Amino acid sequence: AWFARRLHDPDTVLYLFEHEGRPVGQVRVEFDGAEGTIDYSVAAEARGRGLGLAVLRRALLELRHSRPAPWTLVAQVKAGNLA
């Protein structure tokens, strides 16, 4: 139910990423006006190879094209996240 709502929510943007045909990560941005809360993750087996930064950069590039109006992103990092 939650995932279906996100997919149909015009204020939510979801990017899924693959590397060599395998899913490696996702970036989701949920907007409230001009402020977006960003959430992203990299599959456990794909970590440690620099893919987190790569998927984040690509998502931001796509977001700038699909939502050109000025916006701000907010992110939270889990305690203990060493990445």
PDB file of N, CA and C in Angstrom:
ATOM      1  N   ALA A   1       0.828  -1.191   0.000  1.00  0.00           N
ATOM      2  CA  ALA A   1       0.000   0.000   0.000  1.00  0.00           C
ATOM      3  C   ALA A   1       0.875   1.259   0.000  1.00  0.00           C
ATOM      4  N   TRP A   2       1.892   1.299   0.881  1.00  0.00           N
ATOM      5  CA  TRP A   2       2.765   2.466   0.962  1.00  0.00           C
ATOM      6  C   TRP A   2       3.479   2.686  -0.367  1.00  0.00           C
ATOM      7  N   PHE A   3       4.048   1.630  -0.936  1.00  0.00           N
ATOM      8  CA  PHE A   3       4.797   1.735  -2.179  1.00  0.00           C
ATOM      9  C   PHE A   3       3.885   2.195  -3.322  1.00  0.00           C
ATOM     10  N   ALA A   4       2.702   1.654  -3.391  1.00  0.00           N
ATOM     11  CA  ALA A   4       1.752   2.045  -4.433  1.00  0.00           C
ATOM     12  C   ALA A   4       1.407   3.526  -4.311  1.00  0.00           C
ATOM     13  N   ARG A   5       1.234   4.010  -3.093  1.00  0.00           N
ATOM     14  CA  ARG A   5       0.947   5.441  -2.890  1.00  0.00           C
ATOM     15  C   ARG A   5       2.112   6.299  -3.364  1.00  0.00           C
ATOM     16  N   ARG A   6       3.329   5.881  -3.069  1.00  0.00           N
ATOM     17  CA  ARG A   6       4.509   6.637  -3.501  1.00  0.00           C
ATOM     18  C   ARG A   6       4.594   6.680  -5.023  1.00  0.00           C
ATOM     19  N   LEU A   7       4.317   5.562  -5.681  1.00  0.00           N
ATOM     20  CA  LEU A   7       4.393   5.512  -7.136  1.00  0.00           C
ATOM     21  C   LEU A   7       3.387   6.433  -7.807  1.00  0.00           C
ATOM     22  N   HIS A   8       2.253   6.648  -7.179  1.00  0.00           N
ATOM     23  CA  HIS A   8       1.198   7.472  -7.759  1.00  0.00           C
ATOM     24  C   HIS A   8       1.164   8.900  -7.220  1.00  0.00           C
ATOM     25  N   ASP A   9       2.066   9.215  -6.317  1.00  0.00           N
ATOM     26  CA  ASP A   9       2.114  10.539  -5.708  1.00  0.00           C
ATOM     27  C   ASP A   9       2.907  11.485  -6.610  1.00  0.00           C
ATOM     28  N   PRO A  10       2.283  12.556  -7.126  1.00  0.00           N
ATOM     29  CA  PRO A  10       3.000  13.473  -8.015  1.00  0.00           C
ATOM     30  C   PRO A  10       4.130  14.227  -7.313  1.00  0.00           C
ATOM     31  N   ASP A  11       4.146  14.231  -5.981  1.00  0.00           N
ATOM     32  CA  ASP A  11       5.206  14.904  -5.230  1.00  0.00           C
ATOM     33  C   ASP A  11       6.334  13.961  -4.835  1.00  0.00           C
ATOM     34  N   THR A  12       6.283  12.726  -5.312  1.00  0.00           N
ATOM     35  CA  THR A  12       7.344  11.753  -5.035  1.00  0.00           C
ATOM     36  C   THR A  12       8.018  11.372  -6.344  1.00  0.00           C
ATOM     37  N   VAL A  13       9.344  11.391  -6.309  1.00  0.00           N
ATOM     38  CA  VAL A  13      10.150  10.996  -7.463  1.00  0.00           C
ATOM     39  C   VAL A  13      10.976   9.786  -7.035  1.00  0.00           C
ATOM     40  N   LEU A  14      10.960   8.741  -7.843  1.00  0.00           N
ATOM     41  CA  LEU A  14      11.680   7.517  -7.516  1.00  0.00           C
ATOM     42  C   LEU A  14      12.567   7.117  -8.686  1.00  0.00           C
ATOM     43  N   TYR A  15      13.826   6.900  -8.388  1.00  0.00           N
ATOM     44  CA  TYR A  15      14.781   6.435  -9.382  1.00  0.00           C
ATOM     45  C   TYR A  15      15.338   5.092  -8.927  1.00  0.00           C
ATOM     46  N   LEU A  16      15.335   4.130  -9.826  1.00  0.00           N
ATOM     47  CA  LEU A  16      15.907   2.818  -9.557  1.00  0.00           C
ATOM     48  C   LEU A  16      17.130   2.663 -10.447  1.00  0.00           C
ATOM     49  N   PHE A  17      18.201   2.099  -9.900  1.00  0.00           N
ATOM     50  CA  PHE A  17      19.454   1.999 -10.640  1.00  0.00           C
ATOM     51  C   PHE A  17      19.923   0.562 -10.752  1.00  0.00           C
ATOM     52  N   GLU A  18      20.487   0.277 -11.918  1.00  0.00           N
ATOM     53  CA  GLU A  18      21.058  -1.037 -12.186  1.00  0.00           C
ATOM     54  C   GLU A  18      22.518  -0.867 -12.588  1.00  0.00           C
ATOM     55  N   HIS A  19      23.291  -1.898 -12.338  1.00  0.00           N
ATOM     56  CA  HIS A  19      24.677  -1.958 -12.788  1.00  0.00           C
ATOM     57  C   HIS A  19      24.904  -3.355 -13.341  1.00  0.00           C
ATOM     58  N   GLU A  20      25.296  -3.413 -14.603  1.00  0.00           N
ATOM     59  CA  GLU A  20      25.488  -4.699 -15.278  1.00  0.00           C
ATOM     60  C   GLU A  20      24.239  -5.574 -15.186  1.00  0.00           C
ATOM     61  N   GLY A  21      23.067  -4.930 -15.354  1.00  0.00           N
ATOM     62  CA  GLY A  21      21.803  -5.653 -15.380  1.00  0.00           C
ATOM     63  C   GLY A  21      21.244  -6.063 -14.031  1.00  0.00           C
ATOM     64  N   ARG A  22      21.883  -5.660 -12.962  1.00  0.00           N
ATOM     65  CA  ARG A  22      21.409  -6.026 -11.618  1.00  0.00           C
ATOM     66  C   ARG A  22      21.027  -4.771 -10.842  1.00  0.00           C
ATOM     67  N   PRO A  23      19.939  -4.850 -10.078  1.00  0.00           N
ATOM     68  CA  PRO A  23      19.555  -3.682  -9.275  1.00  0.00           C
ATOM     69  C   PRO A  23      20.601  -3.407  -8.196  1.00  0.00           C
ATOM     70  N   VAL A  24      21.008  -2.138  -8.094  1.00  0.00           N
ATOM     71  CA  VAL A  24      22.024  -1.783  -7.103  1.00  0.00           C
ATOM     72  C   VAL A  24      21.591  -0.675  -6.149  1.00  0.00           C
ATOM     73  N   GLY A  25      20.549   0.077  -6.496  1.00  0.00           N
ATOM     74  CA  GLY A  25      20.170   1.146  -5.584  1.00  0.00           C
ATOM     75  C   GLY A  25      18.919   1.880  -5.997  1.00  0.00           C
ATOM     76  N   GLN A  26      18.483   2.728  -5.084  1.00  0.00           N
ATOM     77  CA  GLN A  26      17.304   3.552  -5.329  1.00  0.00           C
ATOM     78  C   GLN A  26      17.504   4.899  -4.672  1.00  0.00           C
ATOM     79  N   VAL A  27      16.895   5.914  -5.294  1.00  0.00           N
ATOM     80  CA  VAL A  27      16.850   7.266  -4.725  1.00  0.00           C
ATOM     81  C   VAL A  27      15.402   7.705  -4.794  1.00  0.00           C
ATOM     82  N   ARG A  28      14.881   8.162  -3.660  1.00  0.00           N
ATOM     83  CA  ARG A  28      13.499   8.647  -3.595  1.00  0.00           C
ATOM     84  C   ARG A  28      13.519  10.046  -3.002  1.00  0.00           C
ATOM     85  N   VAL A  29      12.754  10.944  -3.609  1.00  0.00           N
ATOM     86  CA  VAL A  29      12.605  12.300  -3.090  1.00  0.00           C
ATOM     87  C   VAL A  29      11.118  12.567  -2.935  1.00  0.00           C
ATOM     88  N   GLU A  30      10.736  12.961  -1.739  1.00  0.00           N
ATOM     89  CA  GLU A  30       9.343  13.312  -1.449  1.00  0.00           C
ATOM     90  C   GLU A  30       9.287  14.818  -1.198  1.00  0.00           C
ATOM     91  N   PHE A  31       8.583  15.515  -2.079  1.00  0.00           N
ATOM     92  CA  PHE A  31       8.499  16.972  -1.998  1.00  0.00           C
ATOM     93  C   PHE A  31       7.304  17.425  -1.181  1.00  0.00           C
ATOM     94  N   ASP A  32       7.533  18.496  -0.434  1.00  0.00           N
ATOM     95  CA  ASP A  32       6.479  19.244   0.247  1.00  0.00           C
ATOM     96  C   ASP A  32       6.737  20.696  -0.138  1.00  0.00           C
ATOM     97  N   GLY A  33       6.076  21.140  -1.168  1.00  0.00           N
ATOM     98  CA  GLY A  33       6.371  22.461  -1.720  1.00  0.00           C
ATOM     99  C   GLY A  33       7.722  22.418  -2.409  1.00  0.00           C
ATOM    100  N   ALA A  34       8.599  23.356  -2.038  1.00  0.00           N
ATOM    101  CA  ALA A  34       9.920  23.442  -2.671  1.00  0.00           C
ATOM    102  C   ALA A  34      10.992  22.676  -1.901  1.00  0.00           C
ATOM    103  N   GLU A  35      10.594  21.975  -0.850  1.00  0.00           N
ATOM    104  CA  GLU A  35      11.560  21.205  -0.066  1.00  0.00           C
ATOM    105  C   GLU A  35      11.327  19.713  -0.267  1.00  0.00           C
ATOM    106  N   GLY A  36      12.387  19.015  -0.606  1.00  0.00           N
ATOM    107  CA  GLY A  36      12.288  17.580  -0.818  1.00  0.00           C
ATOM    108  C   GLY A  36      13.118  16.830   0.204  1.00  0.00           C
ATOM    109  N   THR A  37      12.552  15.761   0.723  1.00  0.00           N
ATOM    110  CA  THR A  37      13.286  14.879   1.624  1.00  0.00           C
ATOM    111  C   THR A  37      13.816  13.729   0.787  1.00  0.00           C
ATOM    112  N   ILE A  38      15.128  13.550   0.823  1.00  0.00           N
ATOM    113  CA  ILE A  38      15.757  12.541  -0.014  1.00  0.00           C
ATOM    114  C   ILE A  38      16.090  11.304   0.818  1.00  0.00           C
ATOM    115  N   ASP A  39      15.862  10.165   0.204  1.00  0.00           N
ATOM    116  CA  ASP A  39      16.185   8.884   0.824  1.00  0.00           C
ATOM    117  C   ASP A  39      16.850   8.053  -0.259  1.00  0.00           C
ATOM    118  N   TYR A  40      18.004   7.490   0.038  1.00  0.00           N
ATOM    119  CA  TYR A  40      18.613   6.620  -0.955  1.00  0.00           C
ATOM    120  C   TYR A  40      19.338   5.473  -0.281  1.00  0.00           C
ATOM    121  N   SER A  41      19.472   4.406  -1.028  1.00  0.00           N
ATOM    122  CA  SER A  41      20.157   3.234  -0.496  1.00  0.00           C
ATOM    123  C   SER A  41      20.824   2.477  -1.628  1.00  0.00           C
ATOM    124  N   VAL A  42      21.837   1.722  -1.249  1.00  0.00           N
ATOM    125  CA  VAL A  42      22.569   0.861  -2.177  1.00  0.00           C
ATOM    126  C   VAL A  42      22.461  -0.553  -1.634  1.00  0.00           C
ATOM    127  N   ALA A  43      22.217  -1.494  -2.529  1.00  0.00           N
ATOM    128  CA  ALA A  43      22.101  -2.903  -2.125  1.00  0.00           C
ATOM    129  C   ALA A  43      23.378  -3.334  -1.404  1.00  0.00           C
ATOM    130  N   ALA A  44      23.223  -4.145  -0.381  1.00  0.00           N
ATOM    131  CA  ALA A  44      24.355  -4.573   0.445  1.00  0.00           C
ATOM    132  C   ALA A  44      25.491  -5.146  -0.391  1.00  0.00           C
ATOM    133  N   GLU A  45      25.157  -5.953  -1.384  1.00  0.00           N
ATOM    134  CA  GLU A  45      26.203  -6.591  -2.190  1.00  0.00           C
ATOM    135  C   GLU A  45      26.893  -5.624  -3.154  1.00  0.00           C
ATOM    136  N   ALA A  46      26.355  -4.410  -3.293  1.00  0.00           N
ATOM    137  CA  ALA A  46      26.943  -3.428  -4.204  1.00  0.00           C
ATOM    138  C   ALA A  46      27.699  -2.332  -3.462  1.00  0.00           C
ATOM    139  N   ARG A  47      27.741  -2.402  -2.163  1.00  0.00           N
ATOM    140  CA  ARG A  47      28.392  -1.353  -1.371  1.00  0.00           C
ATOM    141  C   ARG A  47      29.915  -1.456  -1.457  1.00  0.00           C
ATOM    142  N   GLY A  48      30.556  -0.317  -1.193  1.00  0.00           N
ATOM    143  CA  GLY A  48      32.009  -0.284  -1.182  1.00  0.00           C
ATOM    144  C   GLY A  48      32.640  -0.118  -2.550  1.00  0.00           C
ATOM    145  N   ARG A  49      31.838   0.186  -3.556  1.00  0.00           N
ATOM    146  CA  ARG A  49      32.361   0.336  -4.918  1.00  0.00           C
ATOM    147  C   ARG A  49      32.102   1.729  -5.486  1.00  0.00           C
ATOM    148  N   GLY A  50      31.689   2.661  -4.629  1.00  0.00           N
ATOM    149  CA  GLY A  50      31.443   4.021  -5.089  1.00  0.00           C
ATOM    150  C   GLY A  50      30.113   4.224  -5.788  1.00  0.00           C
ATOM    151  N   LEU A  51      29.239   3.235  -5.732  1.00  0.00           N
ATOM    152  CA  LEU A  51      27.963   3.348  -6.441  1.00  0.00           C
ATOM    153  C   LEU A  51      26.988   4.286  -5.736  1.00  0.00           C
ATOM    154  N   GLY A  52      27.106   4.445  -4.438  1.00  0.00           N
ATOM    155  CA  GLY A  52      26.203   5.350  -3.714  1.00  0.00           C
ATOM    156  C   GLY A  52      26.318   6.772  -4.245  1.00  0.00           C
ATOM    157  N   LEU A  53      27.529   7.252  -4.372  1.00  0.00           N
ATOM    158  CA  LEU A  53      27.743   8.596  -4.902  1.00  0.00           C
ATOM    159  C   LEU A  53      27.292   8.672  -6.354  1.00  0.00           C
ATOM    160  N   ALA A  54      27.550   7.630  -7.117  1.00  0.00           N
ATOM    161  CA  ALA A  54      27.158   7.619  -8.529  1.00  0.00           C
ATOM    162  C   ALA A  54      25.642   7.686  -8.693  1.00  0.00           C
ATOM    163  N   VAL A  55      24.892   6.901  -7.927  1.00  0.00           N
ATOM    164  CA  VAL A  55      23.433   6.929  -8.074  1.00  0.00           C
ATOM    165  C   VAL A  55      22.866   8.253  -7.570  1.00  0.00           C
ATOM    166  N   LEU A  56      23.462   8.794  -6.531  1.00  0.00           N
ATOM    167  CA  LEU A  56      22.993  10.078  -6.017  1.00  0.00           C
ATOM    168  C   LEU A  56      23.229  11.190  -7.042  1.00  0.00           C
ATOM    169  N   ARG A  57      24.401  11.219  -7.637  1.00  0.00           N
ATOM    170  CA  ARG A  57      24.683  12.239  -8.654  1.00  0.00           C
ATOM    171  C   ARG A  57      23.743  12.110  -9.848  1.00  0.00           C
ATOM    172  N   ARG A  58      23.524  10.886 -10.294  1.00  0.00           N
ATOM    173  CA  ARG A  58      22.649  10.680 -11.453  1.00  0.00           C
ATOM    174  C   ARG A  58      21.214  11.088 -11.133  1.00  0.00           C
ATOM    175  N   ALA A  59      20.744  10.746  -9.945  1.00  0.00           N
ATOM    176  CA  ALA A  59      19.390  11.122  -9.551  1.00  0.00           C
ATOM    177  C   ALA A  59      19.243  12.640  -9.512  1.00  0.00           C
ATOM    178  N   LEU A  60      20.230  13.336  -8.983  1.00  0.00           N
ATOM    179  CA  LEU A  60      20.160  14.798  -8.927  1.00  0.00           C
ATOM    180  C   LEU A  60      20.175  15.403 -10.325  1.00  0.00           C
ATOM    181  N   LEU A  61      20.952  14.836 -11.221  1.00  0.00           N
ATOM    182  CA  LEU A  61      20.965  15.301 -12.602  1.00  0.00           C
ATOM    183  C   LEU A  61      19.588  15.133 -13.240  1.00  0.00           C
ATOM    184  N   GLU A  62      18.987  13.979 -13.060  1.00  0.00           N
ATOM    185  CA  GLU A  62      17.650  13.718 -13.608  1.00  0.00           C
ATOM    186  C   GLU A  62      16.616  14.640 -12.969  1.00  0.00           C
ATOM    187  N   LEU A  63      16.727  14.845 -11.668  1.00  0.00           N
ATOM    188  CA  LEU A  63      15.777  15.687 -10.945  1.00  0.00           C
ATOM    189  C   LEU A  63      15.844  17.130 -11.440  1.00  0.00           C
ATOM    190  N   ARG A  64      17.038  17.622 -11.713  1.00  0.00           N
ATOM    191  CA  ARG A  64      17.180  18.992 -12.234  1.00  0.00           C
ATOM    192  C   ARG A  64      16.466  19.151 -13.575  1.00  0.00           C
ATOM    193  N   HIS A  65      16.442  18.088 -14.379  1.00  0.00           N
ATOM    194  CA  HIS A  65      15.776  18.153 -15.675  1.00  0.00           C
ATOM    195  C   HIS A  65      14.254  17.995 -15.548  1.00  0.00           C
ATOM    196  N   SER A  66      13.820  17.116 -14.673  1.00  0.00           N
ATOM    197  CA  SER A  66      12.386  16.845 -14.567  1.00  0.00           C
ATOM    198  C   SER A  66      11.656  17.855 -13.677  1.00  0.00           C
ATOM    199  N   ARG A  67      12.383  18.517 -12.801  1.00  0.00           N
ATOM    200  CA  ARG A  67      11.772  19.481 -11.874  1.00  0.00           C
ATOM    201  C   ARG A  67      12.682  20.715 -11.806  1.00  0.00           C
ATOM    202  N   PRO A  68      12.667  21.544 -12.848  1.00  0.00           N
ATOM    203  CA  PRO A  68      13.634  22.642 -12.939  1.00  0.00           C
ATOM    204  C   PRO A  68      13.415  23.799 -11.960  1.00  0.00           C
ATOM    205  N   ALA A  69      12.249  23.907 -11.364  1.00  0.00           N
ATOM    206  CA  ALA A  69      12.004  25.005 -10.425  1.00  0.00           C
ATOM    207  C   ALA A  69      12.961  24.899  -9.238  1.00  0.00           C
ATOM    208  N   PRO A  70      13.267  26.012  -8.595  1.00  0.00           N
ATOM    209  CA  PRO A  70      14.168  25.960  -7.428  1.00  0.00           C
ATOM    210  C   PRO A  70      13.601  25.071  -6.320  1.00  0.00           C
ATOM    211  N   TRP A  71      14.447  24.260  -5.732  1.00  0.00           N
ATOM    212  CA  TRP A  71      14.063  23.397  -4.627  1.00  0.00           C
ATOM    213  C   TRP A  71      15.271  23.157  -3.741  1.00  0.00           C
ATOM    214  N   THR A  72      15.009  22.673  -2.556  1.00  0.00           N
ATOM    215  CA  THR A  72      16.034  22.344  -1.576  1.00  0.00           C
ATOM    216  C   THR A  72      15.814  20.906  -1.147  1.00  0.00           C
ATOM    217  N   LEU A  73      16.908  20.178  -0.935  1.00  0.00           N
ATOM    218  CA  LEU A  73      16.794  18.803  -0.455  1.00  0.00           C
ATOM    219  C   LEU A  73      17.293  18.710   0.976  1.00  0.00           C
ATOM    220  N   VAL A  74      16.632  17.862   1.736  1.00  0.00           N
ATOM    221  CA  VAL A  74      16.993  17.580   3.115  1.00  0.00           C
ATOM    222  C   VAL A  74      17.215  16.089   3.233  1.00  0.00           C
ATOM    223  N   ALA A  75      18.258  15.699   3.949  1.00  0.00           N
ATOM    224  CA  ALA A  75      18.541  14.279   4.124  1.00  0.00           C
ATOM    225  C   ALA A  75      18.925  14.011   5.567  1.00  0.00           C
ATOM    226  N   GLN A  76      18.682  12.803   6.004  1.00  0.00           N
ATOM    227  CA  GLN A  76      19.101  12.356   7.323  1.00  0.00           C
ATOM    228  C   GLN A  76      19.951  11.113   7.128  1.00  0.00           C
ATOM    229  N   VAL A  77      20.993  10.988   7.929  1.00  0.00           N
ATOM    230  CA  VAL A  77      21.878   9.832   7.858  1.00  0.00           C
ATOM    231  C   VAL A  77      21.690   9.029   9.141  1.00  0.00           C
ATOM    232  N   LYS A  78      21.524   7.726   8.978  1.00  0.00           N
ATOM    233  CA  LYS A  78      21.374   6.872  10.142  1.00  0.00           C
ATOM    234  C   LYS A  78      22.646   6.867  10.978  1.00  0.00           C
ATOM    235  N   ALA A  79      22.471   6.914  12.283  1.00  0.00           N
ATOM    236  CA  ALA A  79      23.623   6.833  13.178  1.00  0.00           C
ATOM    237  C   ALA A  79      24.356   5.528  12.916  1.00  0.00           C
ATOM    238  N   GLY A  80      25.659   5.596  12.871  1.00  0.00           N
ATOM    239  CA  GLY A  80      26.453   4.397  12.643  1.00  0.00           C
ATOM    240  C   GLY A  80      26.718   4.097  11.189  1.00  0.00           C
ATOM    241  N   ASN A  81      26.146   4.898  10.274  1.00  0.00           N
ATOM    242  CA  ASN A  81      26.381   4.682   8.841  1.00  0.00           C
ATOM    243  C   ASN A  81      27.792   5.167   8.539  1.00  0.00           C
ATOM    244  N   LEU A  82      28.657   4.258   8.121  1.00  0.00           N
ATOM    245  CA  LEU A  82      30.042   4.595   7.872  1.00  0.00           C
ATOM    246  C   LEU A  82      30.309   5.089   6.463  1.00  0.00           C
ATOM    247  N   ALA A  83      29.319   4.999   5.589  1.00  0.00           N
ATOM    248  CA  ALA A  83      29.533   5.392   4.192  1.00  0.00           C
ATOM    249  C   ALA A  83      29.694   6.879   4.040  1.00  0.00           C
TER     250      ALA A  83
END
